[in-house]
Short mmCIF file of N, CA and C in Angstrom, two decimals:
data_model
loop_
_atom_site.label_atom_id
_atom_site.label_comp_id
_atom_site.label_asym_id
_atom_site.label_seq_id
_atom_site.Cartn_x
_atom_site.Cartn_y
_atom_site.Cartn_z
N MET A 83 51.23 75.94 130.86
CA MET A 83 50.98 75.33 129.56
C MET A 83 50.03 76.20 128.73
N MET A 84 48.97 76.69 129.37
CA MET A 84 47.99 77.52 128.68
C MET A 84 48.63 78.83 128.19
N LYS A 85 49.48 79.41 129.06
CA LYS A 85 50.16 80.65 128.69
C LYS A 85 51.09 80.43 127.50
N THR A 86 51.74 79.30 127.47
CA THR A 86 52.65 78.97 126.36
C THR A 86 51.88 78.87 125.05
N LYS A 87 50.72 78.20 125.09
CA LYS A 87 49.90 78.07 123.88
C LYS A 87 49.41 79.43 123.41
N LEU A 88 48.98 80.26 124.36
CA LEU A 88 48.50 81.59 124.03
C LEU A 88 49.62 82.42 123.41
N LEU A 89 50.79 82.36 124.01
CA LEU A 89 51.94 83.10 123.50
C LEU A 89 52.33 82.64 122.10
N LEU A 90 52.36 81.33 121.89
CA LEU A 90 52.68 80.79 120.57
C LEU A 90 51.62 81.20 119.54
N GLY A 91 50.36 81.19 119.96
CA GLY A 91 49.28 81.61 119.07
C GLY A 91 49.44 83.06 118.66
N LEU A 92 49.75 83.92 119.61
CA LEU A 92 49.96 85.34 119.31
C LEU A 92 51.16 85.55 118.40
N LEU A 93 52.22 84.81 118.65
CA LEU A 93 53.41 84.93 117.80
C LEU A 93 53.11 84.55 116.35
N PHE A 94 52.17 83.65 116.16
CA PHE A 94 51.80 83.24 114.80
C PHE A 94 50.81 84.22 114.17
N VAL A 95 49.82 84.67 114.94
CA VAL A 95 48.73 85.49 114.40
C VAL A 95 49.16 86.93 114.15
N LEU A 96 49.93 87.53 115.02
CA LEU A 96 50.31 88.93 114.87
C LEU A 96 51.03 89.24 113.56
N PRO A 97 52.02 88.45 113.15
CA PRO A 97 52.67 88.76 111.87
C PRO A 97 51.71 88.65 110.69
N VAL A 98 50.78 87.71 110.76
CA VAL A 98 49.80 87.56 109.68
C VAL A 98 48.92 88.79 109.59
N ILE A 99 48.42 89.25 110.75
CA ILE A 99 47.55 90.43 110.77
C ILE A 99 48.31 91.66 110.31
N SER A 100 49.50 91.86 110.81
CA SER A 100 50.27 93.05 110.42
C SER A 100 50.66 92.99 108.96
N GLY A 101 50.91 91.81 108.44
CA GLY A 101 51.23 91.67 107.01
C GLY A 101 50.05 92.06 106.15
N CYS A 102 48.84 91.64 106.54
CA CYS A 102 47.64 91.99 105.78
C CYS A 102 47.41 93.48 105.82
N THR A 103 47.59 94.08 106.98
CA THR A 103 47.42 95.52 107.12
C THR A 103 48.44 96.25 106.26
N GLN A 104 49.67 95.81 106.25
CA GLN A 104 50.70 96.46 105.45
C GLN A 104 50.39 96.37 103.97
N ALA A 105 49.91 95.22 103.51
CA ALA A 105 49.57 95.07 102.09
C ALA A 105 48.46 96.04 101.71
N THR A 106 47.46 96.20 102.58
CA THR A 106 46.37 97.13 102.31
C THR A 106 46.90 98.55 102.25
N LEU A 107 47.78 98.91 103.19
CA LEU A 107 48.36 100.24 103.19
C LEU A 107 49.18 100.47 101.93
N ASP A 108 49.95 99.48 101.52
CA ASP A 108 50.75 99.61 100.30
C ASP A 108 49.86 99.81 99.09
N ASN A 109 48.78 99.02 98.97
CA ASN A 109 47.86 99.16 97.84
C ASN A 109 47.17 100.51 97.85
N ASP A 110 46.76 100.98 99.03
CA ASP A 110 46.14 102.30 99.13
C ASP A 110 47.12 103.39 98.72
N TYR A 111 48.36 103.27 99.14
CA TYR A 111 49.38 104.25 98.78
C TYR A 111 49.59 104.28 97.27
N ILE A 112 49.69 103.10 96.67
CA ILE A 112 49.91 103.02 95.22
C ILE A 112 48.74 103.65 94.48
N LYS A 113 47.51 103.33 94.88
CA LYS A 113 46.33 103.90 94.23
C LYS A 113 46.30 105.42 94.40
N ALA A 114 46.59 105.89 95.60
CA ALA A 114 46.61 107.33 95.84
C ALA A 114 47.68 108.01 95.00
N GLN A 115 48.84 107.39 94.87
CA GLN A 115 49.92 107.98 94.07
C GLN A 115 49.52 108.08 92.61
N LYS A 116 48.84 107.06 92.07
CA LYS A 116 48.38 107.10 90.68
C LYS A 116 47.44 108.27 90.46
N LEU A 117 46.53 108.51 91.43
CA LEU A 117 45.58 109.61 91.30
C LEU A 117 46.26 110.96 91.45
N ILE A 118 47.22 111.05 92.34
CA ILE A 118 47.99 112.30 92.48
C ILE A 118 48.71 112.59 91.17
N ASP A 119 49.34 111.59 90.60
CA ASP A 119 50.08 111.78 89.36
C ASP A 119 49.17 112.27 88.24
N VAL A 120 47.99 111.65 88.09
CA VAL A 120 47.11 112.02 86.98
C VAL A 120 46.45 113.38 87.23
N ASN A 121 46.25 113.75 88.48
CA ASN A 121 45.61 115.02 88.79
C ASN A 121 46.61 116.16 89.00
N SER A 122 47.85 115.93 88.68
CA SER A 122 48.88 116.95 88.87
C SER A 122 48.84 118.01 87.77
N ASN A 123 47.87 117.91 86.86
CA ASN A 123 47.71 118.82 85.71
C ASN A 123 48.82 118.68 84.69
N GLN A 124 49.68 117.73 84.86
CA GLN A 124 50.77 117.51 83.92
C GLN A 124 50.23 117.05 82.56
N TYR A 125 49.09 116.33 82.56
CA TYR A 125 48.58 115.74 81.32
C TYR A 125 47.29 116.39 80.83
N THR A 126 46.74 117.36 81.57
CA THR A 126 45.43 117.89 81.21
C THR A 126 45.41 118.66 79.90
N ASP A 127 46.47 119.33 79.55
CA ASP A 127 46.50 120.12 78.32
C ASP A 127 46.99 119.33 77.12
N MET A 128 47.35 118.09 77.30
CA MET A 128 47.85 117.27 76.19
C MET A 128 46.70 116.57 75.49
N ALA A 129 46.82 116.42 74.19
CA ALA A 129 45.80 115.72 73.41
C ALA A 129 45.83 114.23 73.74
N ALA A 130 44.67 113.60 73.64
CA ALA A 130 44.60 112.15 73.81
C ALA A 130 45.36 111.50 72.66
N SER A 131 45.94 110.36 72.93
CA SER A 131 46.74 109.63 71.93
C SER A 131 45.85 108.95 70.90
N GLY A 132 46.44 108.64 69.75
CA GLY A 132 45.76 107.85 68.72
C GLY A 132 44.60 108.56 68.08
N THR A 133 43.66 107.76 67.58
CA THR A 133 42.48 108.29 66.90
C THR A 133 41.23 107.66 67.49
N LEU A 134 40.12 108.35 67.34
CA LEU A 134 38.84 107.82 67.79
C LEU A 134 38.14 107.20 66.59
N GLU A 135 37.92 105.89 66.61
CA GLU A 135 37.30 105.16 65.51
C GLU A 135 36.09 104.40 66.02
N ASP A 136 34.91 104.81 65.58
CA ASP A 136 33.66 104.17 66.01
C ASP A 136 33.55 104.09 67.53
N GLY A 137 33.93 105.15 68.21
CA GLY A 137 33.83 105.21 69.66
C GLY A 137 34.93 104.52 70.43
N VAL A 138 35.95 104.03 69.72
CA VAL A 138 37.07 103.35 70.37
C VAL A 138 38.34 104.16 70.13
N ARG A 139 39.10 104.41 71.19
CA ARG A 139 40.39 105.11 71.06
C ARG A 139 41.41 104.08 70.60
N VAL A 140 41.90 104.23 69.35
CA VAL A 140 42.83 103.28 68.74
C VAL A 140 44.24 103.88 68.77
N ILE A 141 45.17 103.14 69.35
CA ILE A 141 46.55 103.60 69.46
C ILE A 141 47.47 102.52 68.94
N ARG A 142 48.26 102.87 67.95
CA ARG A 142 49.27 101.95 67.40
C ARG A 142 50.59 102.22 68.10
N ILE A 143 51.19 101.14 68.59
CA ILE A 143 52.46 101.24 69.31
C ILE A 143 53.48 100.41 68.57
N SER A 144 54.61 101.02 68.27
CA SER A 144 55.72 100.31 67.65
C SER A 144 56.72 99.92 68.74
N ALA A 145 57.08 98.65 68.78
CA ALA A 145 58.04 98.15 69.76
C ALA A 145 59.30 97.71 69.03
N GLN A 146 60.44 98.25 69.46
CA GLN A 146 61.72 97.84 68.89
C GLN A 146 62.80 98.07 69.92
N GLN A 147 63.93 97.40 69.74
CA GLN A 147 65.02 97.59 70.70
C GLN A 147 65.36 99.07 70.75
N PHE A 148 65.33 99.70 71.76
CA PHE A 148 64.92 99.46 73.12
C PHE A 148 63.91 100.52 73.51
N ASN A 149 62.84 100.65 72.70
CA ASN A 149 61.84 101.67 73.00
C ASN A 149 60.47 101.31 72.45
N PHE A 150 59.49 102.04 72.96
CA PHE A 150 58.13 102.01 72.44
C PHE A 150 57.87 103.37 71.81
N ASP A 151 57.14 103.39 70.72
CA ASP A 151 56.75 104.64 70.09
C ASP A 151 55.26 104.58 69.78
N PRO A 152 54.46 105.41 70.43
CA PRO A 152 54.83 106.46 71.38
C PRO A 152 55.17 105.88 72.76
N ALA A 153 55.96 106.65 73.49
CA ALA A 153 56.34 106.24 74.85
C ALA A 153 55.42 106.87 75.89
N LEU A 154 54.54 107.77 75.44
CA LEU A 154 53.52 108.37 76.30
C LEU A 154 52.17 108.14 75.65
N ILE A 155 51.28 107.49 76.36
CA ILE A 155 49.93 107.22 75.86
C ILE A 155 48.94 107.85 76.84
N ILE A 156 48.05 108.68 76.29
CA ILE A 156 47.05 109.36 77.12
C ILE A 156 45.67 109.02 76.59
N VAL A 157 44.80 108.55 77.48
CA VAL A 157 43.40 108.26 77.13
C VAL A 157 42.51 108.89 78.20
N ASN A 158 41.23 108.97 77.89
CA ASN A 158 40.28 109.55 78.82
C ASN A 158 39.52 108.46 79.56
N LYS A 159 39.29 108.70 80.84
CA LYS A 159 38.54 107.74 81.65
C LYS A 159 37.18 107.50 81.01
N GLY A 160 36.79 106.23 80.95
CA GLY A 160 35.51 105.86 80.37
C GLY A 160 35.57 105.47 78.91
N GLU A 161 36.72 105.72 78.25
CA GLU A 161 36.85 105.35 76.84
C GLU A 161 37.16 103.86 76.69
N ARG A 162 36.68 103.29 75.59
CA ARG A 162 37.16 101.97 75.16
C ARG A 162 38.47 102.24 74.47
N VAL A 163 39.47 101.41 74.75
CA VAL A 163 40.81 101.61 74.21
C VAL A 163 41.22 100.35 73.46
N ARG A 164 41.80 100.54 72.29
CA ARG A 164 42.37 99.42 71.54
C ARG A 164 43.84 99.75 71.29
N LEU A 165 44.73 98.97 71.89
CA LEU A 165 46.16 99.11 71.65
C LEU A 165 46.56 98.07 70.61
N ILE A 166 47.25 98.53 69.58
CA ILE A 166 47.77 97.63 68.55
C ILE A 166 49.29 97.72 68.63
N ILE A 167 49.92 96.68 69.14
CA ILE A 167 51.36 96.69 69.37
C ILE A 167 52.03 95.89 68.27
N GLU A 168 52.88 96.57 67.51
CA GLU A 168 53.59 95.94 66.40
C GLU A 168 55.08 95.94 66.68
N VAL A 169 55.71 94.80 66.45
CA VAL A 169 57.14 94.64 66.70
C VAL A 169 57.90 94.88 65.40
N GLU A 170 58.98 95.64 65.50
CA GLU A 170 59.77 95.99 64.32
C GLU A 170 61.02 95.13 64.16
N ASP A 171 61.40 94.39 65.19
CA ASP A 171 62.65 93.62 65.11
C ASP A 171 62.49 92.26 65.79
N ILE A 172 63.09 92.09 66.94
CA ILE A 172 63.05 90.81 67.65
C ILE A 172 61.79 90.71 68.52
N PRO A 173 61.45 89.52 69.05
CA PRO A 173 60.27 89.39 69.90
C PRO A 173 60.33 90.29 71.14
N HIS A 174 59.16 90.80 71.50
CA HIS A 174 59.00 91.64 72.68
C HIS A 174 57.76 91.20 73.44
N GLY A 175 57.59 91.75 74.63
CA GLY A 175 56.39 91.54 75.43
C GLY A 175 55.82 92.89 75.80
N PHE A 176 54.66 92.89 76.46
CA PHE A 176 54.03 94.15 76.82
C PHE A 176 53.22 93.97 78.10
N GLU A 177 53.41 94.89 79.03
CA GLU A 177 52.61 94.91 80.25
C GLU A 177 52.46 96.35 80.73
N ILE A 178 51.24 96.71 81.11
CA ILE A 178 51.01 97.96 81.83
C ILE A 178 51.03 97.56 83.30
N GLU A 179 52.13 97.87 83.98
CA GLU A 179 52.34 97.38 85.34
C GLU A 179 51.26 97.87 86.29
N GLY A 180 50.60 96.92 86.95
CA GLY A 180 49.58 97.25 87.93
C GLY A 180 48.20 97.50 87.34
N PHE A 181 48.06 97.40 86.02
CA PHE A 181 46.77 97.63 85.37
C PHE A 181 46.32 96.32 84.74
N ASN A 182 45.17 95.83 85.14
CA ASN A 182 44.67 94.55 84.66
C ASN A 182 43.89 94.72 83.36
N ILE A 183 44.30 94.00 82.33
CA ILE A 183 43.55 93.94 81.07
C ILE A 183 42.91 92.56 81.03
N PRO A 184 41.58 92.50 81.19
CA PRO A 184 40.89 91.20 81.25
C PRO A 184 41.23 90.31 80.05
N GLY A 185 41.56 89.05 80.35
CA GLY A 185 41.82 88.07 79.31
C GLY A 185 43.21 88.11 78.71
N TYR A 186 44.06 89.05 79.15
CA TYR A 186 45.40 89.17 78.58
C TYR A 186 46.43 88.50 79.47
N ASP A 187 47.28 87.69 78.87
CA ASP A 187 48.36 87.01 79.57
C ASP A 187 49.65 87.78 79.30
N ILE A 188 50.24 88.35 80.35
CA ILE A 188 51.43 89.19 80.15
C ILE A 188 52.65 88.42 79.68
N SER A 189 52.58 87.10 79.65
CA SER A 189 53.71 86.33 79.13
C SER A 189 53.62 86.15 77.60
N THR A 190 52.61 86.76 76.98
CA THR A 190 52.44 86.67 75.53
C THR A 190 53.66 87.25 74.82
N ILE A 191 54.15 86.55 73.83
CA ILE A 191 55.29 87.02 73.03
C ILE A 191 54.75 87.65 71.75
N ILE A 192 55.20 88.87 71.47
CA ILE A 192 54.78 89.58 70.26
C ILE A 192 55.90 89.46 69.24
N ARG A 193 55.57 88.96 68.07
CA ARG A 193 56.57 88.75 67.02
C ARG A 193 56.31 89.66 65.83
N LYS A 194 57.36 89.95 65.11
CA LYS A 194 57.27 90.78 63.91
C LYS A 194 56.25 90.15 62.95
N GLY A 195 55.37 90.98 62.43
CA GLY A 195 54.36 90.51 61.48
C GLY A 195 53.07 90.02 62.11
N THR A 196 53.05 89.89 63.44
CA THR A 196 51.84 89.44 64.14
C THR A 196 51.54 90.41 65.28
N PRO A 197 50.82 91.49 65.00
CA PRO A 197 50.56 92.48 66.05
C PRO A 197 49.70 91.91 67.18
N LEU A 198 49.91 92.45 68.35
CA LEU A 198 49.08 92.14 69.51
C LEU A 198 48.01 93.22 69.61
N VAL A 199 46.75 92.82 69.70
CA VAL A 199 45.64 93.77 69.83
C VAL A 199 45.00 93.56 71.19
N LEU A 200 44.98 94.62 71.98
CA LEU A 200 44.36 94.59 73.31
C LEU A 200 43.24 95.61 73.34
N GLU A 201 42.07 95.21 73.77
CA GLU A 201 40.95 96.14 73.88
C GLU A 201 40.36 96.05 75.28
N PHE A 202 40.13 97.21 75.88
CA PHE A 202 39.65 97.26 77.26
C PHE A 202 39.02 98.61 77.54
N LEU A 203 38.33 98.70 78.67
CA LEU A 203 37.73 99.94 79.12
C LEU A 203 38.70 100.65 80.06
N ALA A 204 38.97 101.91 79.78
CA ALA A 204 39.83 102.72 80.65
C ALA A 204 38.97 103.23 81.80
N ASP A 205 38.85 102.42 82.84
CA ASP A 205 37.88 102.70 83.89
C ASP A 205 38.46 103.25 85.19
N GLU A 206 39.76 103.39 85.26
CA GLU A 206 40.39 103.86 86.50
C GLU A 206 41.42 104.93 86.17
N ALA A 207 41.20 106.16 86.66
CA ALA A 207 42.16 107.23 86.41
C ALA A 207 43.47 106.93 87.12
N GLY A 208 44.57 107.26 86.46
CA GLY A 208 45.87 107.05 87.07
C GLY A 208 46.98 107.06 86.04
N VAL A 209 48.18 106.87 86.52
CA VAL A 209 49.38 106.85 85.68
C VAL A 209 50.11 105.54 85.96
N TRP A 210 50.41 104.81 84.91
CA TRP A 210 51.10 103.52 85.01
C TRP A 210 52.30 103.51 84.07
N GLU A 211 53.24 102.63 84.35
CA GLU A 211 54.37 102.42 83.46
C GLU A 211 54.10 101.18 82.64
N PHE A 212 54.37 101.25 81.32
CA PHE A 212 54.31 100.02 80.54
C PHE A 212 55.72 99.63 80.15
N ILE A 213 55.92 98.31 80.06
CA ILE A 213 57.27 97.77 79.89
C ILE A 213 57.27 96.62 78.89
N CYS A 214 58.46 96.28 78.43
CA CYS A 214 58.67 95.06 77.66
C CYS A 214 58.91 93.94 78.66
N THR A 215 58.21 92.82 78.48
CA THR A 215 58.32 91.71 79.43
C THR A 215 59.22 90.58 78.94
N ILE A 216 59.79 90.72 77.75
CA ILE A 216 60.68 89.70 77.18
C ILE A 216 62.08 90.31 77.08
N TYR A 217 63.08 89.68 77.68
CA TYR A 217 64.43 90.23 77.60
C TYR A 217 64.84 90.36 76.14
N CYS A 218 65.26 91.57 75.76
CA CYS A 218 65.55 91.84 74.35
C CYS A 218 66.94 92.44 74.12
N GLY A 219 67.80 92.35 75.12
CA GLY A 219 69.16 92.84 74.94
C GLY A 219 69.58 93.79 76.05
N PHE A 220 70.76 94.39 75.90
CA PHE A 220 71.37 95.19 76.95
C PHE A 220 70.54 96.40 77.36
N GLY A 221 69.72 96.94 76.50
CA GLY A 221 68.90 98.11 76.83
C GLY A 221 67.48 97.77 77.26
N HIS A 222 67.23 96.50 77.53
CA HIS A 222 65.88 96.02 77.87
C HIS A 222 65.25 96.81 79.02
N SER A 223 66.01 97.10 80.05
CA SER A 223 65.44 97.77 81.23
C SER A 223 64.97 99.19 80.92
N GLU A 224 65.43 99.75 79.81
CA GLU A 224 65.02 101.10 79.42
C GLU A 224 63.81 101.09 78.48
N MET A 225 63.33 99.90 78.13
CA MET A 225 62.20 99.79 77.20
C MET A 225 60.91 99.92 77.98
N LYS A 226 60.45 101.16 78.14
CA LYS A 226 59.27 101.44 78.92
C LYS A 226 58.61 102.73 78.45
N GLY A 227 57.41 102.95 78.93
CA GLY A 227 56.67 104.15 78.59
C GLY A 227 55.68 104.46 79.70
N THR A 228 54.86 105.48 79.48
CA THR A 228 53.89 105.93 80.47
C THR A 228 52.49 105.86 79.89
N PHE A 229 51.57 105.24 80.64
CA PHE A 229 50.17 105.10 80.24
C PHE A 229 49.32 105.91 81.21
N VAL A 230 48.56 106.87 80.68
CA VAL A 230 47.78 107.79 81.50
C VAL A 230 46.30 107.65 81.18
N ILE A 231 45.49 107.47 82.21
CA ILE A 231 44.04 107.57 82.08
C ILE A 231 43.64 108.79 82.91
N ARG A 232 43.08 109.78 82.23
CA ARG A 232 42.72 111.02 82.95
C ARG A 232 41.23 111.26 82.94
#
């Protein structure tokens, strides 16, 4: 009876432990990949996006079926960043996948005439993909860009 309980306990605990370890490994891999991407020198010679206004890097992004303009955004680590996302046609959404912007709800719908303004500190070097989070037609899956903090 005791052996059965021990065996059942192990069968329950081992998957939980291995799952936690796997999640940590996956997160470490993702973080390492972001740093490898940003340190690959691919972005070092490129100018930072937008303009510097009162110490804040301001970048205007136009969203329309099925693209963002600019589709490549480069900022420097440690900068305050203000993204102003303006929609040119139908409603769109915006998310920098894997990058947390405090206070921002990624389910926010951006409509023409009402820009979304996001301001945050670029505190972690890396490369992320930004996407439209609202289905906007047949080319929706191609509506993405690259966000770089170097």
